[in-house]
Amino acid sequence: MLKILDRYIIKTFFGPFFFIFSVLFFIFIVNIIWVQLGQFMGKGLSYWQILKLLFYLGVSVVSLVLPLTILLASIMSFGEFGERYELAAMKAAGISLTRVMAPLLGVATVLAIMLFFFSNNIIPDFQKKAKNMLFNIAQTKPALNFTPGQFLDQIPGYMVKFDKIYGENGEIIEGVFIHRKASTYENQQSIIAEKGRFVPAANKNFLKLELYNGYVFEDNFAGRGENVRLKQPDQAIKFDTLVSHFDIAELINKAIEKEQITDDYRFQTYGQLNETVAKTKKDNAAFFSSISADVLSQSNSVISYMDKTKSKVAAKQQVKLDTLKGEKKLEILFNAYNRLDNLKTSATGKTNEFSSNIKYFSKVVIYQQRIISYSVTCIIFFLIGASLGSIIRKGGMGLPVIIAIVIFIVFYVMNLGIENVSWGGGMSPYLAAWLPNFILLPFGIWMTYKALTDSQLFDAEKYKALFKPITKLFVKTKEHKRYQ
């Protein structure tokens, strides 16, 4: 009997689970598309390459999607049990709420373990593929990578400069200068135009450029000596419209998934991250120990010398400025100012480097610890979701969705806020990775207790009765009309 009930409970849970997971995964993918759209649109990519990139990027969001899915699915499942009075029937049959929650707690634990192995073994590999693919795509088609006002050599064999670049996709240009890189034995050519625009070419291996109102400057004296060049000037051709094709096959045919970035900490497993954390600690310790010596040597060379040599020689008597006059006094003041300015510059640089080291160390530790902490979050979210569902007794996509979203937003905001504090050195990164779970765990235990004791947590009348003595103080009682 109980095995049949367990199968029914698990079946009821997985019904909304797969639907919710698909919807949330799609929502997170849309968010990724919105953020990354400019990096891969207009690059001549096939639909298959775009879908593959989105898949690589989407795999990393599973660590956030799965806990939220468990939270929402558990609220909806137990809400439906309560709404259909199935939970009351189970209790009437002598089956406690803990027994009803037991099979799904086992399912949540299995999902949490799966998430750990997924985050540890699969996500790093897909992170590497996604980052390298984005890096290669960014260099695939140079049309959208030009910087106005700068000479760039992104087109193979040419040096180009555009004064202005605008348009919906950056296809319109003004102030065009194109110079072909040529050896001594090749004809020199330069193109100047007032305006131009990039046009899609029939062959994707070529970049098509239409230019308007300009000149082509070219000589035909390659290899004929400098004297010939001096006797006859370059050839100049004026044009109203000029269509040029530039061969970019070298860039287009570059392997989109070629691995050029391999040293990112997000590409590592939990065990490999242990080595990275140990190495970062060692590097930071060496850096921090060198800071005091550098600042000390710049602030007072005498003290630094005595500290290193253990010399007992007394420091020189300092010169009093009041006893000096003229250029000697100005020289001392100037030297003192320069020393203070150098010390300030050095201190600012060390501070920035110090902050950068702390931020990087915090990022590595938090990323490592979240491989485990997000798995624990799955179990905590199940306790909260199952308890809330049995209390509110509402299924469907209404109130349960709102409650789940509010809880997840609180969790997500806590993660971001605590993460930023840790990056600034205000909190241990180990604590920062686990603190949201430490905060939510007591809440989950409390909600479970309330569900086991059949607490009317969302009963409005209960809260009205609780605050009635206070509200009576602010409400004026009306007399009956017969006494007025």
Short mmCIF file of N, CA, C and O in Angstrom, two decimals, residues 369-450:
data_model
loop_
_atom_site.label_atom_id
_atom_site.label_comp_id
_atom_site.label_asym_id
_atom_site.label_seq_id
_atom_site.Cartn_x
_atom_site.Cartn_y
_atom_site.Cartn_z
N GLN A 369 33.12 26.44 -3.59
CA GLN A 369 32.20 26.04 -2.53
C GLN A 369 30.76 25.92 -3.03
O GLN A 369 29.98 25.13 -2.51
N ARG A 370 30.42 26.68 -4.06
CA ARG A 370 29.05 26.61 -4.58
C ARG A 370 28.78 25.32 -5.32
O ARG A 370 27.62 24.98 -5.56
N ILE A 371 29.81 24.61 -5.70
CA ILE A 371 29.61 23.29 -6.29
C ILE A 371 28.89 22.39 -5.29
O ILE A 371 28.04 21.57 -5.66
N ILE A 372 29.20 22.57 -4.00
CA ILE A 372 28.53 21.78 -2.95
C ILE A 372 27.33 22.53 -2.39
O ILE A 372 26.27 21.94 -2.17
N SER A 373 27.47 23.84 -2.17
CA SER A 373 26.41 24.59 -1.48
C SER A 373 25.10 24.61 -2.27
O SER A 373 24.02 24.56 -1.70
N TYR A 374 25.18 24.68 -3.61
CA TYR A 374 23.95 24.68 -4.41
C TYR A 374 23.25 23.32 -4.33
O TYR A 374 22.01 23.25 -4.46
N SER A 375 24.02 22.26 -4.13
CA SER A 375 23.39 20.95 -3.94
C SER A 375 22.63 20.89 -2.62
O SER A 375 21.52 20.34 -2.55
N VAL A 376 23.23 21.48 -1.58
CA VAL A 376 22.54 21.55 -0.28
C VAL A 376 21.30 22.42 -0.39
O VAL A 376 20.27 22.17 0.26
N THR A 377 21.38 23.47 -1.22
CA THR A 377 20.23 24.36 -1.41
C THR A 377 19.02 23.59 -1.93
O THR A 377 17.88 23.91 -1.60
N CYS A 378 19.25 22.58 -2.76
CA CYS A 378 18.15 21.77 -3.29
C CYS A 378 17.34 21.14 -2.16
O CYS A 378 16.09 21.15 -2.18
N ILE A 379 18.03 20.58 -1.16
CA ILE A 379 17.34 19.94 -0.03
C ILE A 379 16.61 20.98 0.82
O ILE A 379 15.48 20.77 1.25
N ILE A 380 17.27 22.12 1.06
CA ILE A 380 16.64 23.18 1.86
C ILE A 380 15.39 23.70 1.16
O ILE A 380 14.34 23.90 1.79
N PHE A 381 15.49 23.92 -0.17
CA PHE A 381 14.33 24.40 -0.92
C PHE A 381 13.20 23.37 -0.91
O PHE A 381 12.02 23.75 -0.93
N PHE A 382 13.54 22.08 -0.89
CA PHE A 382 12.48 21.08 -0.82
C PHE A 382 11.74 21.18 0.52
O PHE A 382 10.51 21.11 0.56
N LEU A 383 12.49 21.30 1.63
CA LEU A 383 11.85 21.43 2.94
C LEU A 383 10.92 22.63 2.98
O LEU A 383 9.79 22.56 3.48
N ILE A 384 11.40 23.77 2.43
CA ILE A 384 10.57 24.98 2.42
C ILE A 384 9.36 24.78 1.52
O ILE A 384 8.22 25.11 1.89
N GLY A 385 9.58 24.23 0.31
CA GLY A 385 8.48 24.08 -0.64
C GLY A 385 7.42 23.10 -0.17
O GLY A 385 6.22 23.38 -0.27
N ALA A 386 7.85 21.94 0.32
CA ALA A 386 6.88 20.94 0.78
C ALA A 386 6.07 21.46 1.96
O ALA A 386 4.84 21.25 2.04
N SER A 387 6.72 22.16 2.88
CA SER A 387 6.01 22.70 4.05
C SER A 387 5.03 23.79 3.65
O SER A 387 3.87 23.80 4.09
N LEU A 388 5.48 24.70 2.77
CA LEU A 388 4.58 25.77 2.32
C LEU A 388 3.40 25.20 1.55
O LEU A 388 2.26 25.66 1.71
N GLY A 389 3.66 24.20 0.70
CA GLY A 389 2.56 23.61 -0.07
C GLY A 389 1.51 22.98 0.81
O GLY A 389 0.30 23.11 0.55
N SER A 390 1.94 22.27 1.86
CA SER A 390 0.97 21.63 2.76
C SER A 390 0.22 22.64 3.61
O SER A 390 -0.88 22.35 4.09
N ILE A 391 0.82 23.84 3.81
CA ILE A 391 0.16 24.86 4.62
C ILE A 391 -0.83 25.68 3.80
O ILE A 391 -1.98 25.89 4.21
N ILE A 392 -0.41 26.14 2.61
CA ILE A 392 -1.29 27.01 1.82
C ILE A 392 -2.38 26.21 1.12
O ILE A 392 -3.44 26.75 0.80
N ARG A 393 -2.10 24.93 0.82
CA ARG A 393 -3.09 24.04 0.21
C ARG A 393 -3.66 24.62 -1.08
O ARG A 393 -4.86 24.61 -1.32
N LYS A 394 -2.78 25.13 -1.90
CA LYS A 394 -3.16 25.67 -3.21
C LYS A 394 -2.21 25.11 -4.26
O LYS A 394 -0.99 25.23 -4.13
N GLY A 395 -2.79 24.48 -5.29
CA GLY A 395 -1.97 23.98 -6.38
C GLY A 395 -1.99 24.93 -7.56
O GLY A 395 -2.41 26.08 -7.45
N GLY A 396 -1.53 24.44 -8.70
CA GLY A 396 -1.56 25.26 -9.90
C GLY A 396 -0.42 26.26 -9.98
O GLY A 396 0.56 26.19 -9.24
N MET A 397 -0.59 27.23 -10.91
CA MET A 397 0.47 28.19 -11.19
C MET A 397 0.20 29.56 -10.59
O MET A 397 0.80 30.54 -11.00
N GLY A 398 -0.67 29.66 -9.62
CA GLY A 398 -0.99 30.97 -9.04
C GLY A 398 -0.11 31.33 -7.87
O GLY A 398 1.05 31.73 -8.00
N LEU A 399 -0.67 31.18 -6.66
CA LEU A 399 0.03 31.55 -5.43
C LEU A 399 1.34 30.81 -5.24
O LEU A 399 2.34 31.42 -4.82
N PRO A 400 1.42 29.50 -5.53
CA PRO A 400 2.71 28.81 -5.36
C PRO A 400 3.85 29.44 -6.16
O PRO A 400 4.97 29.54 -5.68
N VAL A 401 3.56 29.86 -7.39
CA VAL A 401 4.60 30.47 -8.22
C VAL A 401 5.08 31.78 -7.60
O VAL A 401 6.29 32.06 -7.56
N ILE A 402 4.14 32.58 -7.13
CA ILE A 402 4.51 33.88 -6.52
C ILE A 402 5.40 33.67 -5.31
O ILE A 402 6.44 34.33 -5.14
N ILE A 403 5.00 32.73 -4.44
CA ILE A 403 5.79 32.47 -3.23
C ILE A 403 7.18 31.95 -3.59
O ILE A 403 8.19 32.39 -3.02
N ALA A 404 7.24 31.02 -4.54
CA ALA A 404 8.53 30.45 -4.94
C ALA A 404 9.44 31.52 -5.52
O ALA A 404 10.65 31.56 -5.22
N ILE A 405 8.89 32.39 -6.35
CA ILE A 405 9.71 33.45 -6.96
C ILE A 405 10.23 34.41 -5.91
O ILE A 405 11.39 34.83 -5.94
N VAL A 406 9.39 34.76 -4.93
CA VAL A 406 9.82 35.66 -3.86
C VAL A 406 10.97 35.03 -3.07
O VAL A 406 11.98 35.69 -2.78
N ILE A 407 10.83 33.75 -2.71
CA ILE A 407 11.88 33.07 -1.95
C ILE A 407 13.18 33.01 -2.76
O ILE A 407 14.27 33.26 -2.24
N PHE A 408 13.07 32.68 -4.05
CA PHE A 408 14.26 32.58 -4.89
C PHE A 408 14.94 33.94 -5.07
O PHE A 408 16.17 34.03 -5.06
N ILE A 409 14.13 34.99 -5.23
CA ILE A 409 14.71 36.34 -5.37
C ILE A 409 15.47 36.72 -4.11
O ILE A 409 16.58 37.28 -4.17
N VAL A 410 14.89 36.41 -2.95
CA VAL A 410 15.58 36.69 -1.69
C VAL A 410 16.91 35.93 -1.64
O VAL A 410 17.96 36.49 -1.28
N PHE A 411 16.87 34.66 -2.02
CA PHE A 411 18.09 33.84 -2.03
C PHE A 411 19.12 34.40 -3.01
O PHE A 411 20.32 34.50 -2.70
N TYR A 412 18.67 34.78 -4.21
CA TYR A 412 19.58 35.27 -5.25
C TYR A 412 20.19 36.61 -4.85
O TYR A 412 21.40 36.83 -5.04
N VAL A 413 19.38 37.51 -4.30
CA VAL A 413 19.89 38.81 -3.87
C VAL A 413 20.89 38.64 -2.72
O VAL A 413 21.92 39.33 -2.67
N MET A 414 20.59 37.73 -1.80
CA MET A 414 21.55 37.45 -0.73
C MET A 414 22.87 36.96 -1.30
O MET A 414 23.95 37.38 -0.86
N ASN A 415 22.79 36.08 -2.29
CA ASN A 415 24.01 35.56 -2.92
C ASN A 415 24.84 36.69 -3.52
O ASN A 415 26.05 36.76 -3.29
N LEU A 416 24.18 37.56 -4.28
CA LEU A 416 24.91 38.65 -4.94
C LEU A 416 25.49 39.63 -3.93
O LEU A 416 26.65 40.06 -4.04
N GLY A 417 24.67 40.03 -2.93
CA GLY A 417 25.14 41.00 -1.94
C GLY A 417 26.30 40.48 -1.12
O GLY A 417 27.32 41.17 -0.94
N ILE A 418 26.18 39.25 -0.65
CA ILE A 418 27.25 38.65 0.16
C ILE A 418 28.50 38.42 -0.69
O ILE A 418 29.63 38.60 -0.22
N GLU A 419 28.29 38.08 -1.95
CA GLU A 419 29.42 37.87 -2.86
C GLU A 419 30.21 39.17 -3.04
O GLU A 419 31.45 39.16 -3.02
N ASN A 420 29.51 40.28 -3.23
CA ASN A 420 30.19 41.58 -3.39
C ASN A 420 30.95 41.98 -2.13
O ASN A 420 32.04 42.56 -2.21
N VAL A 421 30.36 41.69 -0.97
CA VAL A 421 31.06 41.99 0.29
C VAL A 421 32.34 41.18 0.39
O VAL A 421 33.39 41.69 0.80
N SER A 422 32.26 39.91 0.00
CA SER A 422 33.45 39.05 0.04
C SER A 422 34.51 39.52 -0.93
O SER A 422 35.70 39.48 -0.63
N TRP A 423 34.11 39.96 -2.12
CA TRP A 423 35.07 40.46 -3.10
C TRP A 423 35.84 41.66 -2.57
O TRP A 423 37.01 41.85 -2.90
N GLY A 424 35.18 42.47 -1.76
CA GLY A 424 35.84 43.65 -1.19
C GLY A 424 36.67 43.33 0.04
O GLY A 424 37.26 44.24 0.63
N GLY A 425 36.72 42.06 0.46
CA GLY A 425 37.50 41.67 1.61
C GLY A 425 36.78 41.83 2.93
O GLY A 425 37.38 41.69 4.00
N GLY A 426 35.46 42.09 2.89
CA GLY A 426 34.70 42.29 4.12
C GLY A 426 34.19 41.01 4.75
O GLY A 426 33.59 41.05 5.83
N MET A 427 34.37 39.87 4.10
CA MET A 427 33.86 38.61 4.62
C MET A 427 34.68 37.46 4.03
O MET A 427 35.16 37.54 2.90
N SER A 428 34.81 36.40 4.81
CA SER A 428 35.50 35.22 4.32
C SER A 428 34.72 34.62 3.14
O SER A 428 33.50 34.46 3.22
N PRO A 429 35.38 34.29 2.04
CA PRO A 429 34.64 33.72 0.89
C PRO A 429 33.99 32.37 1.21
O PRO A 429 32.97 32.03 0.62
N TYR A 430 34.58 31.62 2.14
CA TYR A 430 33.96 30.35 2.55
C TYR A 430 32.61 30.61 3.21
O TYR A 430 31.62 29.93 2.92
N LEU A 431 32.57 31.62 4.09
CA LEU A 431 31.31 31.98 4.74
C LEU A 431 30.33 32.57 3.74
O LEU A 431 29.12 32.28 3.80
N ALA A 432 30.84 33.36 2.79
CA ALA A 432 29.98 34.00 1.80
C ALA A 432 29.27 32.95 0.93
O ALA A 432 28.11 33.14 0.56
N ALA A 433 29.95 31.86 0.61
CA ALA A 433 29.35 30.82 -0.23
C ALA A 433 28.25 30.05 0.50
O ALA A 433 27.29 29.58 -0.13
N TRP A 434 28.37 29.95 1.82
CA TRP A 434 27.43 29.13 2.59
C TRP A 434 26.41 29.94 3.38
O TRP A 434 25.43 29.37 3.87
N LEU A 435 26.62 31.23 3.54
CA LEU A 435 25.74 32.02 4.40
C LEU A 435 24.27 32.00 3.96
O LEU A 435 23.37 31.88 4.82
N PRO A 436 23.95 32.13 2.65
CA PRO A 436 22.52 32.03 2.27
C PRO A 436 21.88 30.72 2.73
O PRO A 436 20.72 30.72 3.16
N ASN A 437 22.61 29.61 2.64
CA ASN A 437 22.07 28.33 3.12
C ASN A 437 21.90 28.34 4.63
O ASN A 437 20.91 27.82 5.17
N PHE A 438 22.87 28.94 5.36
CA PHE A 438 22.76 29.02 6.81
C PHE A 438 21.55 29.85 7.23
O PHE A 438 20.94 29.59 8.28
N ILE A 439 21.20 30.85 6.43
CA ILE A 439 20.04 31.70 6.75
C ILE A 439 18.74 30.98 6.42
O ILE A 439 17.76 31.05 7.18
N LEU A 440 18.71 30.27 5.28
CA LEU A 440 17.47 29.61 4.86
C LEU A 440 17.19 28.31 5.59
O LEU A 440 16.04 27.90 5.71
N LEU A 441 18.23 27.64 6.08
CA LEU A 441 18.02 26.36 6.76
C LEU A 441 17.13 26.48 8.00
O LEU A 441 16.18 25.70 8.14
N PRO A 442 17.37 27.44 8.92
CA PRO A 442 16.44 27.59 10.05
C PRO A 442 15.02 27.90 9.61
O PRO A 442 14.06 27.42 10.22
N PHE A 443 14.91 28.69 8.53
CA PHE A 443 13.57 28.99 8.01
C PHE A 443 12.89 27.73 7.50
O PHE A 443 11.70 27.50 7.73
N GLY A 444 13.66 26.87 6.81
CA GLY A 444 13.10 25.62 6.32
C GLY A 444 12.68 24.69 7.45
O GLY A 444 11.63 24.04 7.38
N ILE A 445 13.51 24.62 8.50
CA ILE A 445 13.17 23.77 9.66
C ILE A 445 11.92 24.30 10.36
O ILE A 445 11.03 23.54 10.76
N TRP A 446 11.86 25.64 10.49
CA TRP A 446 10.70 26.26 11.14
C TRP A 446 9.43 26.01 10.33
O TRP A 446 8.37 25.68 10.89
N MET A 447 9.53 26.13 8.99
CA MET A 447 8.36 25.87 8.14
C MET A 447 7.93 24.41 8.24
O MET A 447 6.73 24.11 8.25
N THR A 448 8.89 23.50 8.32
CA THR A 448 8.57 22.08 8.45
C THR A 448 7.84 21.82 9.77
O THR A 448 6.85 21.06 9.82
N TYR A 449 8.32 22.46 10.84
CA TYR A 449 7.66 22.32 12.14
C TYR A 449 6.22 22.84 12.07
O TYR A 449 5.28 22.22 12.59
N LYS A 450 6.03 23.99 11.41
CA LYS A 450 4.69 24.56 11.30
C LYS A 450 3.77 23.64 10.50
O LYS A 450 2.58 23.49 10.81
#
